[in-house]
Amino acid sequence: MDNFRSEVILSGKIASPGLVMGKAHIFDQQTERVSNGQSNSGDIQIEKKKIDHALQKVITELYNIAHFAGRNAKDKQALNIIEAQKEITNDPDLYKKMIRLIEKKSFNAAQAVHQAFQTYINLIEKSDKDFVISRLPDVKDIRDRLIRNIQQSVMISSFHKNAIIIARELSPTDIVLLARHNVSGAVVDFGGLTSHAAIIANSMGIPMIIDTKIASKTVRDGDLVVINGPKPELIVRPNSSRKKYFKQLIAQRKEVLKKEVNDEIIPSTTRCGKKFKLRANIEFEEEFKNIKKYNAAGIGLMRTESFFFNDGESGLKIEKQERFYESALKHSGEEPLTIRLFDVGGDKLFEDDKTEANPFLGWRGIRILLDHRELLRSQLEAILKVSGRYPNRCRILVPMICSIEEIKLVRSELVNAISRFKSLGIPYDEFIKLGIMVEVPSVAVMAEAYAEHVDFFSIGTNDLTQYTLAVDRGNNLISHLYQQMNPAVWQMIRMTSEAAHKKNIEVCVCGELASNPFAALILIGLGIDDLSMAPIFVPAVKRILHHHDMQQIKDLTQQVMEATDMTRINELIEHWKSSMN
């Protein structure tokens, strides 16, 4: 027991910066275990509503999975499985049995699901027909999905105020869920620094430490913990003197941040007067307030994957998209809004349901949109409609481009949509710009050719790094090889910037690299003066850029571009840091 009373310090990696202290809440995604006993709530109607809500969530999940199933033989097989699961989920007899168990035996919702499905499973196991027995995995999967959804809602409702979440892993949907319940921070045993979950935590301003290995086994529910963001540390059950120290430090940090954010005297220029733009990467409406809070120059990257997290088919409705884009424009002042088309795939949608061996190299981004044109057309239509009400403000950004043919196909769809708008008399922005994400080495190498077909480049350094270095950015085993400031990555960025300037098109950086103050200096030195990042990083990056003049920046950039290994890059970073002290 002494081990659970004494102070423990765990190390990890900072996925999202911050210094917070609060009570731990253990977030266990492995929720298939069902306890015995009567209704937890003591209210039959509440338990029945849990069943209804869980069923609706599972139906939405199945819809989303089916929506993205492709047209090859393997995907048709997957569609058949999903259709079978839909039948199970909508089985009226199964539903009635669950409700009867709640009403007649006072079962809680999770237990009612487990028991009703067990009866169903027993019948299948006794069958002598192969096609019936083959449905057993589908039945168990639906059972587990329902129980997870029920128990997740129970866990969420029991959060402590300002809870710090402790988990083995967190998915992007988990982070969104936690953010909407105002958690103070998150700590996970595993995870990648540039995983979509980490990016969302950053954008939401949720301090997060990853790769602690044993946090979920070390921390108890209700323990006082400190995320010591400046160091990648989780302090569990701090002693009285350390607790007092962190209370004071957190108060001081709040005052410093308040001063940084409110300090509008610092212009967005280098010391010698070179102008730059620091914009916000945004995905959820909850983040809009951070644009003004951190004085970002509008939205440089509007991710639109959020439509697929919770809303299913309704999330794809043009009217719903329009409202979202309009709200973003209203929060962006007079600055342009760059809307990235749906970039699902990779680590961005229902991780547990993927069947691809390597989804990052598979069916994602524009590949999905060109296979399912209705998705592409619905989004182009929504953006065009909004652009008519906000001329010269909307820009379209295409993700995961790998060939010029793909650009031509997207451009053709845009031209067709514009033609329909003209014929119907619907207003739209005649000068709306179409750009592409540069995140694949083949695009960077041939950037001049690609520049002939687009109005701007947006460099996505997260994917550009993993594809250049052949390092899966979500793989902990090789995380040390994922180096966003690797000399090869810098060369890719340089080629892209030079091509953009030669062809007289705009170029910006929207990857996580832009939020690193040292890297921001080099990006400016390479001629990229439009950077987009999680809003929380804007004040610090702005302060550093304003502290340097262009000659200093160019000298430093030259040294970085001459480097051939990370040892030299790290030396330059350390020397620069010492010069700043």
Coordinates of C-alpha atoms in Angstrom, one line a residue:
M1 CA 0.0 0.0 0.0
D2 CA 2.9 2.4 0.6
N3 CA 3.6 2.4 -3.1
F4 CA 0.2 4.0 -3.6
R5 CA 0.8 6.7 -1.0
S6 CA 4.3 8.0 -1.8
E7 CA 5.2 10.5 -4.5
V8 CA 6.1 9.1 -7.9
I9 CA 7.6 11.0 -10.9
L10 CA 7.0 9.5 -14.4
S11 CA 8.7 10.7 -17.5
G12 CA 7.2 10.8 -21.0
K13 CA 7.0 13.2 -24.0
I14 CA 5.2 16.5 -24.3
A15 CA 2.5 16.1 -26.9
S16 CA 0.7 19.4 -25.9
P17 CA 2.4 21.9 -23.5
G18 CA 1.0 23.1 -20.2
L19 CA 1.4 23.0 -16.5
V20 CA -1.7 21.8 -14.6
M21 CA -2.5 20.1 -11.3
G22 CA -5.7 18.2 -10.5
K23 CA -7.3 14.9 -9.6
A24 CA -6.7 11.9 -11.8
H25 CA -9.5 10.1 -13.6
I26 CA -8.7 6.7 -15.0
F27 CA -10.2 6.5 -18.5
D28 CA -10.4 2.8 -19.3
Q29 CA -11.5 2.0 -22.9
Q30 CA -11.6 -1.7 -22.2
T31 CA -15.2 -1.6 -21.1
E32 CA -16.5 -5.0 -22.1
R33 CA -16.4 -6.3 -18.5
V34 CA -19.9 -6.0 -17.0
S35 CA -20.5 -6.0 -13.3
N36 CA -23.4 -7.9 -11.7
G37 CA -26.0 -6.1 -9.8
Q38 CA -29.1 -4.0 -10.2
S39 CA -29.6 -0.8 -12.0
N40 CA -26.8 1.6 -11.2
S41 CA -29.1 4.6 -11.5
G42 CA -32.0 3.2 -9.7
D43 CA -34.1 4.6 -12.5
I44 CA -35.5 2.3 -15.2
Q45 CA -36.1 5.1 -17.6
I46 CA -32.5 6.3 -17.4
E47 CA -31.2 2.8 -18.1
K48 CA -33.5 2.4 -21.1
K49 CA -32.3 5.8 -22.5
K50 CA -28.7 4.5 -22.2
I51 CA -29.7 1.5 -24.4
D52 CA -31.4 3.8 -26.9
H53 CA -28.4 6.2 -27.0
A54 CA -25.9 3.4 -27.4
L55 CA -27.9 1.8 -30.2
Q56 CA -28.0 5.2 -32.0
K57 CA -24.2 5.7 -31.6
V58 CA -23.4 2.2 -32.9
I59 CA -25.7 2.7 -35.9
T60 CA -23.9 6.0 -36.6
E61 CA -20.5 4.2 -36.3
L62 CA -21.7 1.5 -38.8
Y63 CA -22.9 4.1 -41.2
N64 CA -19.6 5.9 -41.1
I65 CA -17.7 2.7 -41.7
A66 CA -20.0 1.7 -44.6
H67 CA -19.8 5.1 -46.1
F68 CA -16.1 4.8 -46.7
A69 CA -16.0 1.2 -47.9
G70 CA -14.6 1.1 -51.4
R71 CA -15.6 -0.7 -54.5
N72 CA -13.1 -3.5 -54.7
A73 CA -13.9 -7.2 -53.8
K74 CA -12.4 -6.8 -50.3
D75 CA -14.5 -3.8 -49.5
K76 CA -17.7 -5.4 -50.8
Q77 CA -17.1 -8.2 -48.4
A78 CA -16.7 -5.6 -45.6
L79 CA -19.9 -4.0 -46.7
N80 CA -21.7 -7.3 -46.3
I81 CA -20.4 -7.7 -42.8
I82 CA -21.5 -4.2 -41.9
E83 CA -25.0 -4.8 -43.3
A84 CA -25.2 -8.0 -41.2
Q85 CA -24.2 -5.9 -38.1
K86 CA -26.8 -3.3 -38.9
E87 CA -29.4 -6.1 -39.0
I88 CA -28.3 -7.3 -35.5
T89 CA -28.3 -3.7 -34.1
N90 CA -31.9 -3.1 -35.4
D91 CA -33.2 -6.5 -34.3
P92 CA -36.5 -5.7 -32.5
D93 CA -36.6 -9.0 -30.6
L94 CA -33.1 -8.3 -29.2
Y95 CA -34.1 -4.8 -28.2
K96 CA -37.3 -6.0 -26.5
K97 CA -35.3 -8.5 -24.5
M98 CA -32.8 -5.8 -23.3
I99 CA -35.7 -3.6 -22.2
R100 CA -37.5 -6.5 -20.4
L101 CA -34.3 -7.3 -18.4
I102 CA -34.2 -3.7 -17.2
E103 CA -37.9 -3.5 -16.4
K104 CA -38.4 -7.0 -14.9
K105 CA -35.0 -7.8 -13.3
S106 CA -33.7 -4.3 -12.6
F107 CA -30.6 -4.9 -14.7
N108 CA -28.4 -1.9 -15.5
A109 CA -28.1 -1.1 -19.2
A110 CA -24.7 -2.7 -19.7
Q111 CA -25.8 -5.9 -18.0
A112 CA -29.0 -6.0 -20.0
V113 CA -27.0 -5.8 -23.2
H114 CA -24.6 -8.5 -22.1
Q115 CA -27.3 -10.9 -21.0
A116 CA -29.6 -10.4 -24.0
F117 CA -26.7 -10.9 -26.4
Q118 CA -25.5 -14.0 -24.4
T119 CA -28.9 -15.6 -25.0
Y120 CA -28.5 -14.8 -28.7
I121 CA -24.9 -16.1 -28.8
N122 CA -26.0 -19.4 -27.1
L123 CA -28.6 -20.0 -29.8
I124 CA -26.0 -19.3 -32.5
E125 CA -23.5 -21.7 -30.9
K126 CA -26.1 -24.5 -30.9
S127 CA -26.9 -24.1 -34.6
D128 CA -25.7 -26.7 -37.1
K129 CA -25.7 -24.2 -40.0
D130 CA -22.3 -22.8 -40.9
F131 CA -23.7 -19.5 -42.2
V132 CA -25.4 -18.9 -38.8
I133 CA -22.3 -19.7 -36.8
S134 CA -20.3 -17.4 -39.1
R135 CA -22.2 -14.5 -37.7
L136 CA -20.9 -15.0 -34.2
P137 CA -18.0 -12.5 -34.4
D138 CA -20.4 -9.9 -35.7
V139 CA -22.8 -10.4 -32.9
K140 CA -20.0 -10.2 -30.3
D141 CA -18.6 -7.0 -31.9
I142 CA -22.0 -5.3 -31.7
R143 CA -22.4 -6.4 -28.1
D144 CA -19.0 -4.9 -27.2
R145 CA -19.7 -1.7 -29.1
L146 CA -22.9 -1.1 -27.2
I147 CA -21.3 -1.8 -23.9
R148 CA -18.4 0.5 -24.6
N149 CA -20.8 3.3 -25.5
I150 CA -22.9 2.8 -22.4
Q151 CA -19.9 2.6 -20.0
Q152 CA -18.1 5.5 -21.7
S153 CA -21.1 7.8 -21.0
V154 CA -21.0 6.6 -17.4
M155 CA -17.3 7.4 -17.1
I156 CA -17.8 10.8 -18.6
S157 CA -20.6 11.7 -16.2
S158 CA -18.4 10.8 -13.2
F159 CA -15.5 13.1 -14.1
H160 CA -14.0 15.1 -11.3
K161 CA -14.0 18.9 -11.8
N162 CA -10.8 19.8 -13.7
A163 CA -9.9 16.1 -14.1
I164 CA -6.6 15.0 -15.5
I165 CA -7.3 11.9 -17.6
I166 CA -5.0 8.9 -17.3
A167 CA -5.3 6.2 -20.0
R168 CA -3.3 3.6 -21.9
E169 CA -4.2 5.3 -25.2
L170 CA -6.5 7.9 -26.4
S171 CA -8.1 8.2 -29.9
P172 CA -9.0 11.4 -31.6
T173 CA -12.6 10.9 -30.7
D174 CA -11.7 10.4 -27.1
I175 CA -9.8 13.7 -27.1
V176 CA -12.8 15.5 -28.6
L177 CA -15.1 13.9 -26.0
L178 CA -12.7 15.0 -23.2
A179 CA -12.3 18.5 -24.5
R180 CA -16.1 19.0 -24.5
H181 CA -16.1 18.1 -20.8
N182 CA -13.5 20.6 -19.9
V183 CA -10.8 18.3 -18.6
S184 CA -7.6 19.9 -17.4
G185 CA -5.1 17.6 -19.1
A186 CA -4.4 14.1 -20.3
V187 CA -1.7 11.5 -19.8
V188 CA -1.3 8.3 -21.8
D189 CA 1.0 5.2 -21.7
F190 CA 1.4 5.2 -25.4
G191 CA 1.0 7.5 -28.4
G192 CA 2.8 9.5 -31.1
L193 CA 3.8 13.2 -30.9
T194 CA 2.1 13.9 -34.2
S195 CA -0.8 11.5 -34.0
H196 CA -4.2 13.1 -34.7
A197 CA -5.1 12.8 -31.0
A198 CA -2.0 14.8 -30.0
I199 CA -2.7 17.4 -32.6
I200 CA -6.3 17.8 -31.4
A201 CA -5.1 18.1 -27.8
N202 CA -2.7 20.8 -28.9
S203 CA -5.3 22.7 -30.8
M204 CA -7.8 22.4 -27.9
G205 CA -5.2 23.7 -25.5
I206 CA -5.3 20.5 -23.4
P207 CA -1.9 19.8 -21.8
M208 CA -0.9 16.2 -22.7
I209 CA 2.0 13.9 -21.9
I210 CA 2.4 10.7 -23.9
D211 CA 4.6 7.6 -23.8
T212 CA 4.8 7.3 -20.0
K213 CA 4.5 3.5 -20.4
I214 CA 3.0 2.9 -16.9
A215 CA 0.9 5.9 -15.9
S216 CA -2.4 3.9 -16.1
K217 CA -0.9 1.2 -13.8
T218 CA 0.7 3.7 -11.4
V219 CA -2.0 6.3 -10.8
R220 CA -5.2 5.6 -8.9
D221 CA -8.5 7.3 -9.6
G222 CA -8.7 10.5 -7.5
D223 CA -4.9 10.8 -7.0
L224 CA -3.6 14.4 -7.1
V225 CA -1.3 14.6 -10.1
V226 CA 0.7 17.4 -11.8
I227 CA 1.5 17.6 -15.5
N228 CA 4.8 19.4 -15.5
G229 CA 4.7 20.5 -19.1
P230 CA 8.1 22.3 -19.2
K231 CA 9.6 19.0 -18.4
P232 CA 7.9 15.9 -19.8
E233 CA 6.9 14.8 -16.3
L234 CA 3.8 13.4 -14.5
I235 CA 4.1 13.9 -10.8
V236 CA 1.8 11.5 -8.9
R237 CA 0.8 12.3 -5.3
P238 CA 3.1 15.3 -4.9
N239 CA 4.3 15.8 -1.3
S240 CA 3.2 18.9 0.6
S241 CA 6.2 21.1 -0.3
R242 CA 6.1 20.2 -4.0
K243 CA 2.3 20.8 -4.1
K244 CA 2.8 24.3 -2.6
Y245 CA 5.5 25.0 -5.2
F246 CA 3.4 24.0 -8.1
K247 CA 0.4 26.0 -6.9
Q248 CA 2.6 29.1 -6.9
L249 CA 4.2 28.2 -10.2
I250 CA 0.9 27.6 -11.9
A251 CA -0.4 31.0 -10.7
Q252 CA 2.7 32.7 -12.0
R253 CA 2.4 31.0 -15.4
K254 CA -1.2 32.1 -15.7
E255 CA -0.1 35.7 -15.2
V256 CA 2.8 35.4 -17.8
L257 CA 0.4 33.8 -20.3
K258 CA -2.2 36.5 -19.7
K259 CA 0.5 39.2 -20.3
E260 CA 1.7 37.4 -23.5
V261 CA -1.7 37.1 -25.0
N262 CA -2.8 40.6 -24.1
D263 CA 0.5 42.2 -25.4
E264 CA -0.8 43.6 -28.7
I265 CA 2.0 46.1 -28.8
I266 CA 4.3 43.6 -30.5
P267 CA 3.6 43.8 -34.3
S268 CA 3.7 40.8 -36.6
T269 CA 7.1 41.8 -38.0
T270 CA 10.7 40.8 -37.6
R271 CA 12.9 43.4 -35.8
C272 CA 13.8 44.9 -39.1
G273 CA 10.2 45.2 -40.2
K274 CA 9.6 42.1 -42.4
K275 CA 5.9 41.2 -42.1
F276 CA 4.6 37.7 -41.4
K277 CA 1.2 36.1 -40.6
L278 CA 0.7 33.6 -37.8
R279 CA -2.7 31.9 -38.3
A280 CA -4.6 29.2 -36.4
N281 CA -5.1 25.5 -37.2
I282 CA -8.8 24.8 -36.2
E283 CA -11.1 21.8 -36.3
F284 CA -13.9 22.3 -33.8
E285 CA -16.2 25.1 -32.9
E286 CA -14.9 24.9 -29.3
E287 CA -11.6 26.2 -30.7
F288 CA -12.9 29.4 -32.3
K289 CA -12.6 31.4 -29.1
N290 CA -8.8 30.7 -29.1
I291 CA -8.3 32.7 -32.4
K292 CA -9.0 36.0 -30.6
K293 CA -7.6 34.8 -27.3
Y294 CA -4.1 34.2 -28.7
N295 CA -4.3 36.9 -31.4
A296 CA -4.0 34.6 -34.4
A297 CA -4.4 36.1 -37.8
G298 CA -7.5 34.1 -38.8
I299 CA -7.5 30.5 -39.8
G300 CA -4.8 29.1 -41.9
L301 CA -6.0 25.5 -41.8
M302 CA -9.7 24.5 -41.2
R303 CA -9.8 20.8 -40.7
T304 CA -13.2 19.4 -41.6
E305 CA -12.9 15.8 -40.3
S306 CA -15.0 16.7 -37.3
F307 CA -18.1 16.1 -39.4
F308 CA -17.3 12.4 -39.2
F309 CA -16.7 12.1 -35.5
N310 CA -20.1 12.0 -34.0
D311 CA -22.7 13.2 -36.6
G312 CA -22.8 10.4 -39.1
E313 CA -24.9 11.1 -42.2
S314 CA -26.3 14.4 -40.7
G315 CA -22.7 15.7 -40.5
L316 CA -22.4 15.6 -44.3
K317 CA -25.4 17.8 -45.0
I318 CA -24.5 20.9 -46.9
E319 CA -26.5 23.2 -44.6
K320 CA -24.6 22.0 -41.6
Q321 CA -21.3 22.5 -43.3
E322 CA -22.3 26.0 -44.3
R323 CA -23.1 27.0 -40.8
F324 CA -19.8 25.7 -39.6
Y325 CA -17.8 27.6 -42.3
E326 CA -19.8 30.8 -41.7
S327 CA -19.1 30.6 -38.0
A328 CA -15.4 30.2 -38.7
L329 CA -15.4 33.2 -41.0
K330 CA -17.1 35.4 -38.4
H331 CA -14.4 34.5 -35.9
S332 CA -11.6 35.2 -38.5
G333 CA -12.2 38.9 -38.7
E334 CA -11.3 40.0 -42.3
E335 CA -8.7 37.3 -42.8
P336 CA -9.1 34.5 -45.4
L337 CA -10.3 31.1 -44.3
T338 CA -8.5 28.0 -45.8
I339 CA -10.8 25.0 -45.7
R340 CA -9.2 21.7 -46.2
L341 CA -11.4 19.1 -47.9
F342 CA -12.2 16.0 -45.9
D343 CA -9.0 14.3 -45.0
V344 CA -10.2 11.0 -43.4
G345 CA -8.0 7.9 -43.3
G346 CA -4.7 7.3 -41.7
D347 CA -5.2 7.9 -38.0
K348 CA -8.2 10.2 -38.4
L349 CA -11.3 7.9 -38.4
F350 CA -12.4 4.9 -36.4
E351 CA -8.9 3.4 -35.8
D352 CA -10.3 0.2 -34.4
D353 CA -12.1 -0.6 -37.6
K354 CA -9.3 -0.3 -40.1
T355 CA -8.3 -3.4 -42.1
E356 CA -5.5 -1.8 -44.1
A357 CA -2.0 -3.0 -43.1
N358 CA -0.6 0.5 -43.4
P359 CA -3.5 3.1 -43.6
F360 CA -1.0 6.0 -43.9
L361 CA 0.0 4.6 -47.3
G362 CA -3.5 3.5 -48.2
W363 CA -7.0 4.8 -48.8
R364 CA -7.1 8.3 -47.4
G365 CA -7.6 12.0 -48.2
I366 CA -8.2 12.8 -51.9
R367 CA -8.2 9.1 -52.7
I368 CA -11.4 8.6 -50.8
L369 CA -13.0 11.8 -52.1
L370 CA -12.3 10.8 -55.8
D371 CA -13.7 7.3 -55.2
H372 CA -16.8 8.9 -53.5
R373 CA -17.5 11.9 -55.5
E374 CA -20.7 12.7 -53.6
L375 CA -18.5 13.6 -50.6
L376 CA -16.3 15.9 -52.7
R377 CA -19.3 17.5 -54.5
S378 CA -21.2 18.2 -51.3
Q379 CA -18.2 19.9 -49.7
L380 CA -17.4 22.0 -52.8
E381 CA -21.0 23.1 -53.0
A382 CA -21.1 24.1 -49.3
I383 CA -17.8 26.1 -49.7
L384 CA -19.0 27.8 -52.9
K385 CA -22.3 28.8 -51.3
V386 CA -20.5 30.4 -48.3
S387 CA -18.0 32.1 -50.6
G388 CA -20.8 33.9 -52.3
R389 CA -21.7 35.6 -49.0
Y390 CA -18.0 36.2 -48.1
P391 CA -16.2 37.1 -51.3
N392 CA -12.4 36.9 -51.4
R393 CA -12.4 35.1 -48.0
C394 CA -12.7 31.3 -48.7
R395 CA -9.9 29.1 -50.1
I396 CA -10.1 25.4 -50.9
L397 CA -7.2 23.1 -49.8
V398 CA -6.9 19.6 -51.2
P399 CA -5.2 16.9 -49.0
M400 CA -2.9 14.1 -49.8
I401 CA -2.3 15.0 -53.5
C402 CA 0.1 12.6 -55.2
S403 CA -0.3 13.4 -58.9
I404 CA -1.2 16.2 -61.2
E405 CA -4.1 14.0 -62.5
E406 CA -5.7 14.2 -59.1
I407 CA -5.6 18.0 -59.2
K408 CA -7.1 18.1 -62.6
L409 CA -10.0 15.9 -61.4
V410 CA -10.7 18.1 -58.4
R411 CA -10.4 21.2 -60.6
S412 CA -12.9 19.6 -63.0
E413 CA -15.4 19.0 -60.2
L414 CA -15.0 22.6 -59.0
V415 CA -15.6 23.9 -62.5
N416 CA -18.7 21.8 -62.9
A417 CA -20.0 23.0 -59.5
I418 CA -19.4 26.6 -60.6
S419 CA -21.3 26.0 -63.9
R420 CA -24.3 24.6 -61.9
F421 CA -24.2 27.7 -59.7
K422 CA -24.1 30.0 -62.7
S423 CA -27.1 28.3 -64.4
L424 CA -29.1 28.4 -61.2
G425 CA -28.2 32.0 -60.4
I426 CA -26.6 31.1 -57.0
P427 CA -23.9 33.6 -56.0
Y428 CA -20.4 32.4 -55.4
D429 CA -16.9 33.8 -55.3
E430 CA -15.6 33.9 -58.9
F431 CA -12.0 34.2 -57.7
I432 CA -12.0 31.4 -55.2
K433 CA -8.6 29.9 -54.8
L434 CA -7.7 26.2 -55.0
G435 CA -4.6 25.0 -53.3
I436 CA -2.9 21.6 -52.4
M437 CA -1.2 20.2 -49.4
V438 CA 2.4 19.4 -50.0
E439 CA 2.9 16.4 -47.8
V440 CA 4.3 13.8 -50.3
P441 CA 8.0 14.0 -51.4
S442 CA 7.0 13.4 -55.1
V443 CA 5.0 16.7 -55.0
A444 CA 7.9 18.6 -53.4
V445 CA 10.4 17.3 -55.9
M446 CA 8.2 18.4 -58.8
A447 CA 6.7 21.5 -57.1
E448 CA 7.2 23.7 -60.2
A449 CA 5.0 21.5 -62.3
Y450 CA 2.3 21.3 -59.6
A451 CA 2.4 25.1 -59.2
E452 CA 1.1 25.4 -62.8
H453 CA -2.2 23.9 -61.7
V454 CA -2.9 25.6 -58.3
D455 CA -3.2 29.0 -56.6
F456 CA -1.2 28.1 -53.5
F457 CA 0.7 25.5 -51.6
S458 CA 0.3 24.6 -48.0
I459 CA 3.1 22.4 -46.6
G460 CA 1.9 19.7 -44.2
T461 CA 5.1 19.0 -42.3
N462 CA 3.7 16.1 -40.3
D463 CA 3.0 13.8 -43.2
L464 CA 5.9 15.3 -45.3
T465 CA 8.3 14.2 -42.5
Q466 CA 6.9 10.6 -42.2
Y467 CA 6.9 10.1 -46.0
T468 CA 10.3 11.6 -46.5
L469 CA 11.9 9.6 -43.7
A470 CA 9.8 6.4 -44.1
V471 CA 8.8 6.7 -40.4
D472 CA 5.2 6.0 -39.3
R473 CA 4.5 9.0 -37.1
G474 CA 2.3 7.0 -34.8
N475 CA 4.7 4.1 -34.2
N476 CA 6.4 4.3 -30.8
L477 CA 9.0 1.8 -31.7
I478 CA 10.6 4.2 -34.2
S479 CA 9.5 7.5 -32.7
H480 CA 13.1 8.6 -32.3
L481 CA 13.5 8.5 -36.0
Y482 CA 10.6 10.9 -36.6
Q483 CA 12.5 14.1 -37.0
Q484 CA 10.6 17.1 -38.4
M485 CA 13.9 19.1 -38.6
N486 CA 15.8 16.4 -40.4
P487 CA 18.0 18.0 -43.2
A488 CA 16.1 16.0 -45.8
V489 CA 12.8 17.5 -44.7
W490 CA 14.3 21.0 -44.8
Q491 CA 15.4 20.4 -48.4
M492 CA 11.8 19.4 -49.3
I493 CA 10.5 22.6 -47.8
R494 CA 13.2 24.7 -49.6
M495 CA 12.3 23.1 -53.0
T496 CA 8.6 23.8 -52.4
S497 CA 9.1 27.4 -51.3
E498 CA 11.5 28.2 -54.2
A499 CA 9.0 26.7 -56.8
A500 CA 6.1 28.7 -55.3
H501 CA 8.0 31.9 -55.5
K502 CA 9.3 31.2 -59.1
K503 CA 5.7 30.5 -60.2
N504 CA 4.4 33.4 -58.2
I505 CA 1.9 31.5 -56.1
E506 CA 1.4 31.7 -52.3
V507 CA 3.1 29.2 -50.0
C508 CA 2.4 28.6 -46.3
V509 CA 3.2 25.9 -43.6
C510 CA 0.4 24.4 -41.6
G511 CA 2.1 21.5 -40.0
E512 CA 3.3 21.2 -36.4
L513 CA 6.8 22.4 -37.4
A514 CA 5.5 25.9 -37.6
S515 CA 4.8 26.0 -33.9
N516 CA 8.4 25.5 -33.0
P517 CA 10.1 28.9 -32.5
F518 CA 13.4 27.8 -33.9
A519 CA 11.8 26.1 -36.9
A520 CA 9.6 29.2 -37.5
L521 CA 12.8 31.3 -37.9
I522 CA 14.1 28.9 -40.6
L523 CA 10.7 28.9 -42.4
I524 CA 10.8 32.7 -42.5
G525 CA 14.4 32.4 -43.8
L526 CA 13.2 30.2 -46.6
G527 CA 10.7 32.8 -47.7
I528 CA 7.6 31.4 -46.1
D529 CA 6.0 34.2 -44.1
D530 CA 2.6 32.6 -43.6
L531 CA 2.6 30.1 -40.8
S532 CA -0.4 28.3 -39.2
M533 CA -0.4 26.5 -35.9
A534 CA -2.4 25.6 -32.8
P535 CA -3.4 29.0 -31.4
I536 CA -1.7 28.5 -28.1
F537 CA 1.7 28.7 -29.8
V538 CA 1.1 32.0 -31.6
P539 CA 2.3 34.4 -28.8
A540 CA 5.6 32.6 -28.2
V541 CA 6.4 32.2 -31.9
K542 CA 5.5 35.8 -32.6
R543 CA 7.8 37.0 -29.8
I544 CA 10.7 35.1 -31.1
L545 CA 10.3 36.2 -34.7
H546 CA 10.0 39.8 -33.6
H547 CA 13.2 39.5 -31.6
H548 CA 15.3 38.7 -34.8
D549 CA 16.1 40.7 -37.9
M550 CA 16.2 39.2 -41.3
Q551 CA 20.0 39.1 -41.5
Q552 CA 20.2 37.0 -38.4
I553 CA 17.4 34.7 -39.7
K554 CA 19.1 34.3 -43.1
D555 CA 22.5 33.4 -41.5
L556 CA 20.8 30.8 -39.3
T557 CA 18.8 29.4 -42.2
Q558 CA 22.0 29.1 -44.3
Q559 CA 23.7 27.0 -41.5
V560 CA 20.6 24.8 -41.2
M561 CA 20.5 24.2 -45.0
E562 CA 24.2 23.2 -45.0
A563 CA 23.6 20.6 -42.3
T564 CA 23.7 17.0 -43.4
D565 CA 22.7 15.2 -40.1
M566 CA 20.6 15.8 -37.0
T567 CA 23.7 16.1 -34.8
R568 CA 24.5 19.3 -36.6
I569 CA 20.9 20.5 -36.5
N570 CA 20.7 19.9 -32.7
E571 CA 24.0 21.8 -32.2
L572 CA 22.5 24.8 -34.0
I573 CA 19.4 24.6 -31.9
E574 CA 21.4 24.5 -28.7
H575 CA 23.6 27.3 -29.7
W576 CA 20.6 29.4 -30.6
K577 CA 18.9 28.7 -27.3
S578 CA 22.0 29.7 -25.4
S579 CA 22.1 33.0 -27.4
M580 CA 18.5 33.7 -26.3
N581 CA 19.3 33.4 -22.6

